[in-house]
């Protein structure tokens, strides 16, 4: 019962004057009839009051939660009750990626020898995040491991777009939503060491009363080398395949193909890198929320085993100025994809009140664009381009 409804009930409740004399039992027939009439009258008034209350409760519009009030409710729930397996999925996913952010940053700091800068920020309409960024480290020229939590409202055009993949999303002029993601990009100094990208996310739309209406997960991880070492690509893909196979043998081939198609610089006719896995819109048509969440957990936990052995092998390899120049050209291609084709970047930049610095964290510290630059025939650079134009099956 809302405070307003309770107040209306109090106003309707019958009030009886206090007796100015000490109550005295009477055994006369007349007194009994008088007492009976009094209590019948009171019961009638109480029944009328209850009927009025029921009318208010059934005819009054239900309480509507906007994005801000839902954000406040979630914060209070986390503070007072904590998060467990019975909590809303959005809170369980948030708790998990916060734990993983700390674990990944800890391992990267051990490797690099320098600490990440940590910025905690909030959004006026609900949500916020933690941005952990390392620039000009010993191993990484730039590295970012960011969490973003957004409570907001989708306008009608955005709802229409999403209904293409989510028919259970109600048609409306606007819908409140919750979006959560862990995004990571690592750009090493050494051109022999590959750039790596990771993103795992959860999206949910809400009914007016604050309950979940539609939900889906997305994510993946992919490798972008400047110089290709086949064994690195094999190891990276094998680790991801093992995580996928725990849940569904069809996941890896399906999501590997999706990755090759998504991370494509269409205007260049080549992939951004040697791939990995990518998926989006995993909802109840694929698996229930708990099983999909378990899949997300295994994939995200596979990141450190998939990448750390590679960076440890390549970070101290010798390289020439010409090889560094090629790395800068490949980074230019990386920037092109992120700013021209990436849906996540476009979504983030178009959300009112978004933190632009965190969204553009994925861009390298340095890159270059050389006019009509072509690698030499039969060179290592040329072999990479051939693989990017014709994605391989690594496992």
CSV table of C-alpha atoms in Angstrom, one decimal:
chain,number,residue,atom,x,y,z
A,1,UNK,CA,0.0,0.0,0.0
A,2,UNK,CA,1.5,3.4,-0.9
A,3,UNK,CA,1.8,6.3,1.5
A,4,UNK,CA,-0.9,8.2,-0.4
A,5,UNK,CA,-3.3,5.2,-0.2
A,6,UNK,CA,-2.6,4.8,3.5
A,7,UNK,CA,-3.3,8.5,4.1
A,8,UNK,CA,-6.6,8.2,2.3
A,9,UNK,CA,-7.5,5.2,4.5
A,10,UNK,CA,-6.7,7.1,7.6
A,11,UNK,CA,-9.0,10.0,6.5
A,12,UNK,CA,-11.8,7.5,5.8
A,13,UNK,CA,-11.4,5.6,9.0
A,14,UNK,CA,-14.3,6.3,11.5
A,15,UNK,CA,-13.3,8.3,14.5
A,16,UNK,CA,-15.3,7.9,17.8
A,17,UNK,CA,-15.4,10.3,20.6
A,18,UNK,CA,-13.8,9.3,23.9
A,19,UNK,CA,-16.3,8.5,26.7
A,20,UNK,CA,-16.4,11.2,29.4
A,21,UNK,CA,-17.5,8.7,32.0
A,22,UNK,CA,-16.3,5.3,33.3
A,23,UNK,CA,-17.8,2.5,31.3
A,24,UNK,CA,-20.4,0.5,33.3
A,25,UNK,CA,-21.9,-2.8,32.4
A,26,UNK,CA,-25.7,-2.8,32.2
A,27,UNK,CA,-27.9,-5.8,32.4
A,28,UNK,CA,-31.2,-4.2,31.4
A,29,UNK,CA,-32.8,-5.1,28.1
A,30,UNK,CA,-33.0,-1.5,27.0
A,31,UNK,CA,-29.3,-1.0,27.6
A,32,UNK,CA,-28.5,-4.1,25.6
A,33,UNK,CA,-30.6,-2.8,22.6
A,34,UNK,CA,-28.8,0.6,22.8
A,35,UNK,CA,-25.4,-1.1,22.8
A,36,UNK,CA,-26.2,-3.4,19.9
A,37,UNK,CA,-27.5,-0.5,17.8
A,38,UNK,CA,-24.3,1.5,18.5
A,39,UNK,CA,-22.0,-1.3,17.4
A,40,UNK,CA,-24.1,-2.1,14.3
A,41,UNK,CA,-23.8,1.5,13.3
A,42,UNK,CA,-20.0,1.5,13.9
A,43,UNK,CA,-19.6,-1.7,11.8
A,44,UNK,CA,-21.6,-0.2,9.0
A,45,UNK,CA,-19.4,2.9,8.9
A,46,UNK,CA,-16.2,0.7,9.0
A,47,UNK,CA,-17.6,-1.4,6.2
A,48,UNK,CA,-18.2,1.7,4.1
A,49,UNK,CA,-14.7,2.9,4.9
A,50,UNK,CA,-13.2,-0.4,3.8
A,51,UNK,CA,-15.2,-0.3,0.6
A,52,UNK,CA,-13.9,3.2,-0.2
A,53,UNK,CA,-10.3,2.0,0.4
A,54,UNK,CA,-10.8,-1.0,-1.9
A,55,UNK,CA,-12.2,1.3,-4.6
A,56,UNK,CA,-9.1,3.6,-4.3
A,57,UNK,CA,-6.7,0.6,-4.5
A,58,UNK,CA,-8.3,-0.9,-7.5
A,59,UNK,CA,-9.2,2.2,-9.5
A,60,UNK,CA,-6.1,4.3,-8.8
A,61,UNK,CA,-3.3,4.0,-11.3
A,62,UNK,CA,-0.3,1.8,-10.1
A,63,UNK,CA,2.8,3.5,-8.8
A,64,UNK,CA,5.2,4.3,-11.7
A,65,UNK,CA,8.9,4.0,-11.3
A,66,UNK,CA,11.1,6.2,-13.5
A,67,UNK,CA,14.7,5.5,-14.2
A,68,UNK,CA,15.9,7.6,-11.3
A,69,UNK,CA,13.6,6.0,-8.7
A,70,UNK,CA,14.6,2.5,-9.9
A,71,UNK,CA,18.3,3.4,-9.5
A,72,UNK,CA,17.7,4.7,-6.0
A,73,UNK,CA,15.8,1.5,-5.1
A,74,UNK,CA,18.6,-0.7,-6.5
A,75,UNK,CA,21.2,1.2,-4.4
A,76,UNK,CA,19.1,0.8,-1.3
A,77,UNK,CA,18.7,-2.9,-2.0
A,78,UNK,CA,22.5,-3.4,-2.4
A,79,UNK,CA,23.2,-1.4,0.7
A,80,UNK,CA,20.6,-3.0,3.0
A,81,UNK,CA,20.2,-6.5,1.7
A,82,UNK,CA,23.3,-7.2,-0.4
A,83,UNK,CA,23.2,-9.3,-3.6
A,84,UNK,CA,22.6,-13.0,-3.8
A,85,UNK,CA,21.2,-15.6,-6.2
A,86,UNK,CA,17.6,-14.4,-5.6
A,87,UNK,CA,18.5,-10.7,-6.5
A,88,UNK,CA,17.4,-9.2,-9.8
A,89,UNK,CA,19.7,-10.3,-12.6
A,90,UNK,CA,20.9,-6.7,-13.2
A,91,UNK,CA,22.4,-6.6,-9.7
A,92,UNK,CA,24.0,-10.1,-9.9
A,93,UNK,CA,25.6,-9.1,-13.2
A,94,UNK,CA,26.9,-5.8,-11.8
A,95,UNK,CA,28.4,-7.5,-8.8
A,96,UNK,CA,30.1,-10.1,-11.0
A,97,UNK,CA,31.7,-7.6,-13.4
A,98,UNK,CA,32.9,-5.4,-10.5
A,99,UNK,CA,34.7,-8.4,-9.1
A,100,UNK,CA,36.2,-9.2,-12.5
A,101,UNK,CA,37.4,-5.6,-13.1
A,102,UNK,CA,39.4,-5.8,-9.9
A,103,UNK,CA,40.9,-9.2,-10.8
A,104,UNK,CA,41.9,-8.1,-14.3
A,105,UNK,CA,43.4,-4.8,-13.1
A,106,UNK,CA,45.4,-6.6,-10.4
A,107,UNK,CA,47.0,-8.9,-12.9
A,108,UNK,CA,47.7,-6.2,-15.4
A,109,UNK,CA,49.3,-4.0,-12.8
A,110,UNK,CA,51.6,-6.9,-11.8
A,111,UNK,CA,52.6,-7.4,-15.4
A,112,UNK,CA,53.2,-3.7,-16.2
A,113,UNK,CA,54.7,-2.5,-12.9
A,114,UNK,CA,52.6,0.7,-12.9
A,115,UNK,CA,49.2,1.4,-11.4
A,116,UNK,CA,46.0,2.2,-13.1
A,117,UNK,CA,44.3,5.6,-12.5
A,118,UNK,CA,40.8,4.9,-11.1
A,119,UNK,CA,38.0,7.3,-11.6
A,120,UNK,CA,34.6,6.7,-10.0
A,121,UNK,CA,31.7,8.7,-11.6
A,122,UNK,CA,28.0,9.0,-11.3
A,123,UNK,CA,25.2,9.9,-13.7
A,124,UNK,CA,22.6,12.4,-12.7
A,125,UNK,CA,19.6,10.2,-13.8
A,126,UNK,CA,21.0,7.1,-12.2
A,127,UNK,CA,24.0,4.9,-12.5
A,128,UNK,CA,27.7,5.6,-13.0
A,129,UNK,CA,30.8,3.6,-13.3
A,130,UNK,CA,34.5,3.0,-12.5
A,131,UNK,CA,37.1,3.8,-15.2
A,132,UNK,CA,40.5,2.3,-14.7
A,133,UNK,CA,43.1,3.6,-17.2
A,134,UNK,CA,46.8,3.2,-17.6
A,135,UNK,CA,48.8,5.4,-20.0
A,136,UNK,CA,52.4,5.2,-20.9
A,137,UNK,CA,53.2,2.2,-18.7
A,138,UNK,CA,56.1,-0.2,-19.1
A,139,UNK,CA,54.2,-2.7,-21.2
A,140,UNK,CA,51.0,-0.9,-22.2
A,141,UNK,CA,51.0,2.4,-24.1
A,142,UNK,CA,47.3,2.7,-23.1
A,143,UNK,CA,45.0,0.3,-21.3
A,144,UNK,CA,41.5,0.7,-20.0
A,145,UNK,CA,39.2,-1.5,-18.0
A,146,UNK,CA,35.9,0.3,-17.5
A,147,UNK,CA,32.5,-0.4,-15.9
A,148,UNK,CA,29.4,1.6,-17.0
A,149,UNK,CA,25.9,1.4,-15.4
A,150,UNK,CA,23.2,3.4,-17.1
A,151,UNK,CA,19.5,4.0,-16.0
A,152,UNK,CA,17.7,5.9,-18.7
A,153,UNK,CA,14.7,6.2,-21.1
A,154,UNK,CA,14.5,4.9,-24.6
A,155,UNK,CA,12.6,7.1,-27.1
A,156,UNK,CA,10.2,5.6,-29.6
A,157,UNK,CA,12.7,5.4,-32.6
A,158,UNK,CA,15.1,3.3,-30.4
A,159,UNK,CA,12.3,1.0,-29.2
A,160,UNK,CA,11.3,0.4,-32.8
A,161,UNK,CA,14.8,-0.6,-33.7
A,162,UNK,CA,15.1,-3.0,-30.8
A,163,UNK,CA,11.8,-4.6,-31.5
A,164,UNK,CA,13.3,-6.1,-34.7
A,165,UNK,CA,15.3,-8.5,-32.4
A,166,UNK,CA,13.0,-8.4,-29.3
A,167,UNK,CA,9.3,-8.9,-30.1
A,168,UNK,CA,8.5,-9.0,-26.4
A,169,UNK,CA,9.6,-5.4,-26.0
A,170,UNK,CA,6.3,-3.4,-25.8
A,171,UNK,CA,5.5,-0.7,-28.3
A,172,UNK,CA,5.4,2.6,-26.5
A,173,UNK,CA,6.4,6.2,-26.8
A,174,UNK,CA,9.2,5.6,-24.3
A,175,UNK,CA,10.5,2.8,-22.1
A,176,UNK,CA,12.8,2.9,-19.1
A,177,UNK,CA,16.0,0.8,-19.5
A,178,UNK,CA,19.0,-0.4,-17.6
A,179,UNK,CA,22.4,-1.0,-19.4
A,180,UNK,CA,25.5,-2.4,-17.8
A,181,UNK,CA,28.9,-3.3,-19.3
A,182,UNK,CA,32.5,-4.1,-18.7
A,183,UNK,CA,34.7,-2.9,-21.5
A,184,UNK,CA,38.4,-3.4,-21.9
A,185,UNK,CA,41.0,-2.5,-24.5
A,186,UNK,CA,44.8,-3.0,-24.1
A,187,UNK,CA,47.3,-1.4,-26.5
A,188,UNK,CA,50.8,-2.6,-25.9
A,189,UNK,CA,54.0,-0.6,-26.7
A,190,UNK,CA,55.6,-3.5,-28.6
A,191,UNK,CA,54.3,-4.1,-32.1
A,192,UNK,CA,54.9,-7.8,-31.7
A,193,UNK,CA,52.3,-7.9,-28.8
A,194,UNK,CA,48.7,-7.8,-30.0
A,195,UNK,CA,46.0,-5.4,-28.9
A,196,UNK,CA,43.0,-7.1,-27.2
A,197,UNK,CA,39.4,-6.0,-26.7
A,198,UNK,CA,36.8,-7.4,-24.4
A,199,UNK,CA,33.2,-6.4,-23.6
A,200,UNK,CA,30.4,-8.1,-21.7
A,201,UNK,CA,27.1,-6.4,-21.1
A,202,UNK,CA,23.5,-6.8,-19.9
A,203,UNK,CA,20.5,-4.8,-21.1
A,204,UNK,CA,17.0,-4.7,-19.6
A,205,UNK,CA,13.8,-2.7,-20.1
A,206,UNK,CA,11.3,-2.1,-17.4
A,207,UNK,CA,7.6,-2.0,-17.0
A,208,UNK,CA,6.1,1.1,-15.4
A,209,UNK,CA,6.1,-0.6,-12.0
A,210,UNK,CA,9.8,-1.3,-12.2
A,211,UNK,CA,9.7,-5.0,-13.0
A,212,UNK,CA,11.8,-6.5,-15.8
A,213,UNK,CA,10.0,-6.6,-19.2
A,214,UNK,CA,12.7,-7.7,-21.7
A,215,UNK,CA,16.4,-8.6,-21.1
A,216,UNK,CA,19.4,-9.8,-23.1
A,217,UNK,CA,23.1,-10.3,-22.8
A,218,UNK,CA,25.9,-9.6,-25.2
A,219,UNK,CA,29.7,-9.7,-25.3
A,220,UNK,CA,32.9,-11.3,-26.6
A,221,UNK,CA,36.6,-10.9,-26.9
A,222,UNK,CA,38.9,-10.4,-29.9
A,223,UNK,CA,42.6,-10.2,-30.8
A,224,UNK,CA,44.2,-7.6,-33.0
A,225,UNK,CA,47.8,-8.2,-33.9
A,226,UNK,CA,50.1,-6.0,-36.0
A,227,UNK,CA,52.4,-9.0,-36.5
A,228,UNK,CA,50.8,-12.4,-36.7
A,229,UNK,CA,52.0,-15.3,-34.7
A,230,UNK,CA,49.8,-18.2,-35.6
A,231,UNK,CA,50.3,-20.0,-32.2
A,232,UNK,CA,49.0,-16.9,-30.4
A,233,UNK,CA,45.8,-16.9,-32.5
A,234,UNK,CA,45.4,-20.6,-31.9
A,235,UNK,CA,45.8,-20.3,-28.2
A,236,UNK,CA,43.4,-17.3,-27.9
A,237,UNK,CA,40.7,-19.1,-29.9
A,238,UNK,CA,41.2,-22.4,-28.2
A,239,UNK,CA,40.6,-20.9,-24.7
A,240,UNK,CA,37.4,-19.2,-25.9
A,241,UNK,CA,36.2,-22.4,-27.5
A,242,UNK,CA,36.7,-24.3,-24.2
A,243,UNK,CA,34.6,-21.7,-22.4
A,244,UNK,CA,31.8,-21.9,-25.0
A,245,UNK,CA,31.8,-25.7,-25.2
A,246,UNK,CA,30.9,-26.0,-21.5
A,247,UNK,CA,27.5,-24.6,-22.4
A,248,UNK,CA,26.7,-25.4,-26.0
A,249,UNK,CA,28.9,-26.9,-28.7
A,250,UNK,CA,27.3,-24.6,-31.3
A,251,UNK,CA,28.3,-21.4,-29.5
A,252,UNK,CA,31.9,-21.2,-30.6
A,253,UNK,CA,31.5,-21.7,-34.4
A,254,UNK,CA,28.4,-19.4,-34.4
A,255,UNK,CA,30.0,-16.6,-32.3
A,256,UNK,CA,33.4,-16.9,-34.0
A,257,UNK,CA,31.7,-16.3,-37.4
A,258,UNK,CA,29.6,-13.5,-35.9
A,259,UNK,CA,32.9,-11.9,-34.6
A,260,UNK,CA,34.5,-12.1,-38.1
A,261,UNK,CA,31.5,-10.4,-39.6
A,262,UNK,CA,31.0,-7.7,-36.9
A,263,UNK,CA,34.6,-6.5,-36.5
A,264,UNK,CA,35.0,-5.7,-40.1
A,265,UNK,CA,36.1,-2.5,-41.7
A,266,UNK,CA,33.7,-2.8,-44.6
A,267,UNK,CA,35.1,0.2,-46.3
A,268,UNK,CA,38.6,-1.4,-46.3
A,269,UNK,CA,37.4,-4.9,-47.2
A,270,UNK,CA,39.2,-6.4,-44.2
A,271,UNK,CA,38.6,-7.6,-40.6
A,272,UNK,CA,39.9,-5.5,-37.7
A,273,UNK,CA,41.9,-8.4,-36.3
A,274,UNK,CA,42.1,-12.2,-36.1
A,275,UNK,CA,38.8,-12.4,-34.3
A,276,UNK,CA,37.6,-14.3,-31.3
A,277,UNK,CA,33.9,-14.5,-30.3
A,278,UNK,CA,31.1,-11.9,-30.5
A,279,UNK,CA,27.4,-12.2,-29.7
A,280,UNK,CA,24.5,-10.0,-28.9
A,281,UNK,CA,20.8,-10.2,-28.1
A,282,UNK,CA,21.0,-13.5,-26.1
A,283,UNK,CA,17.6,-13.6,-24.5
A,284,UNK,CA,15.0,-16.2,-23.5
A,285,UNK,CA,14.8,-17.5,-27.1
A,286,UNK,CA,18.3,-18.8,-26.7
A,287,UNK,CA,18.4,-19.9,-23.0
A,288,UNK,CA,17.0,-18.8,-19.7
A,289,UNK,CA,18.7,-15.9,-17.8
A,290,UNK,CA,20.5,-18.1,-15.3
A,291,UNK,CA,22.1,-20.3,-17.9
A,292,UNK,CA,23.1,-17.4,-20.1
A,293,UNK,CA,24.6,-15.6,-17.0
A,294,UNK,CA,26.7,-18.8,-16.3
A,295,UNK,CA,27.9,-18.7,-19.9
A,296,UNK,CA,28.9,-15.0,-19.6
A,297,UNK,CA,30.8,-15.8,-16.4
A,298,UNK,CA,32.8,-18.5,-18.0
A,299,UNK,CA,33.7,-16.4,-21.0
A,300,UNK,CA,34.8,-13.4,-19.0
A,301,UNK,CA,36.8,-15.6,-16.6
A,302,UNK,CA,38.6,-17.0,-19.6
A,303,UNK,CA,40.2,-13.7,-20.5
A,304,UNK,CA,43.3,-13.8,-18.4
A,305,UNK,CA,44.2,-17.4,-19.4
A,306,UNK,CA,43.6,-16.5,-23.1
A,307,UNK,CA,45.7,-13.3,-23.2
A,308,UNK,CA,48.3,-13.2,-20.4
A,309,UNK,CA,50.6,-16.0,-21.9
A,310,UNK,CA,50.6,-14.1,-25.2
A,311,UNK,CA,51.6,-10.7,-23.8
A,312,UNK,CA,54.2,-12.3,-21.5
A,313,UNK,CA,55.9,-13.9,-24.6
A,314,UNK,CA,55.7,-10.8,-26.8
A,315,UNK,CA,56.2,-7.7,-24.6
A,316,UNK,CA,60.0,-7.8,-24.6
A,317,UNK,CA,60.7,-8.9,-28.2
A,318,UNK,CA,63.0,-6.7,-30.3
A,319,UNK,CA,61.5,-4.5,-33.0
A,320,UNK,CA,62.6,-1.9,-35.6
A,321,UNK,CA,61.3,1.6,-36.3
A,322,UNK,CA,59.7,0.3,-39.5
A,323,UNK,CA,57.8,-2.3,-37.5
A,324,UNK,CA,56.7,0.4,-35.1
A,325,UNK,CA,55.5,2.4,-38.1
A,326,UNK,CA,53.4,-0.5,-39.3
A,327,UNK,CA,51.8,-0.8,-35.8
A,328,UNK,CA,50.7,2.8,-36.0
A,329,UNK,CA,49.1,2.2,-39.4
A,330,UNK,CA,47.2,-0.8,-38.1
A,331,UNK,CA,46.1,1.3,-35.1
A,332,UNK,CA,44.6,3.8,-37.5
A,333,UNK,CA,42.5,0.9,-38.9
A,334,UNK,CA,41.4,0.2,-35.3
A,335,UNK,CA,40.3,3.8,-34.8
A,336,UNK,CA,38.3,3.7,-38.1
A,337,UNK,CA,36.3,0.7,-37.0
A,338,UNK,CA,35.5,2.1,-33.5
A,339,UNK,CA,34.4,5.5,-34.8
A,340,UNK,CA,32.6,4.4,-38.0
A,341,UNK,CA,31.1,0.9,-37.4
A,342,UNK,CA,31.0,0.1,-33.7
A,343,UNK,CA,27.4,0.1,-32.4
A,344,UNK,CA,28.5,0.3,-28.7
A,345,UNK,CA,30.5,3.5,-29.3
A,346,UNK,CA,27.6,5.0,-31.2
A,347,UNK,CA,25.1,4.0,-28.5
A,348,UNK,CA,27.2,5.4,-25.7
A,349,UNK,CA,27.8,8.7,-27.4
A,350,UNK,CA,24.1,9.1,-28.1
A,351,UNK,CA,23.0,8.5,-24.5
A,352,UNK,CA,22.3,11.8,-22.7
A,353,UNK,CA,24.7,12.4,-19.9
A,354,UNK,CA,27.2,9.7,-21.0
A,355,UNK,CA,30.8,10.0,-20.0
A,356,UNK,CA,32.7,10.6,-23.3
A,357,UNK,CA,36.2,10.0,-21.8
A,358,UNK,CA,35.2,6.5,-20.8
A,359,UNK,CA,33.6,5.7,-24.1
A,360,UNK,CA,36.6,6.8,-26.1
A,361,UNK,CA,39.0,5.0,-23.8
A,362,UNK,CA,39.2,2.3,-26.4
A,363,UNK,CA,41.2,4.5,-28.8
A,364,UNK,CA,45.0,4.1,-28.9
A,365,UNK,CA,47.3,6.8,-27.6
A,366,UNK,CA,49.0,7.1,-31.0
A,367,UNK,CA,48.0,6.1,-34.5
A,368,UNK,CA,48.8,7.2,-38.1
A,369,UNK,CA,47.3,7.4,-41.5
A,370,UNK,CA,49.6,7.3,-44.5
A,371,UNK,CA,48.3,8.1,-47.9
A,372,UNK,CA,48.2,5.0,-50.2
A,373,UNK,CA,50.2,2.9,-47.8
A,374,UNK,CA,50.7,-0.7,-49.0
A,375,UNK,CA,52.9,-3.4,-47.4
A,376,UNK,CA,55.7,-5.0,-49.4
A,377,UNK,CA,54.8,-8.2,-51.3
A,378,UNK,CA,55.5,-11.4,-49.5
A,379,UNK,CA,56.3,-9.6,-46.2
A,380,UNK,CA,55.0,-10.3,-42.8
A,381,UNK,CA,52.8,-7.2,-43.0
A,382,UNK,CA,51.4,-8.5,-46.3
A,383,UNK,CA,50.6,-11.9,-44.8
A,384,UNK,CA,48.6,-10.2,-42.0
A,385,UNK,CA,46.5,-8.3,-44.5
A,386,UNK,CA,45.8,-11.5,-46.4
A,387,UNK,CA,44.5,-13.1,-43.3
A,388,UNK,CA,42.4,-10.1,-42.4
A,389,UNK,CA,40.8,-10.2,-45.9
A,390,UNK,CA,40.1,-13.9,-45.6
A,391,UNK,CA,39.4,-14.9,-41.9
A,392,UNK,CA,40.9,-18.3,-40.9
A,393,UNK,CA,39.5,-21.1,-38.7
A,394,UNK,CA,42.1,-21.3,-35.9
A,395,UNK,CA,40.8,-24.3,-34.0
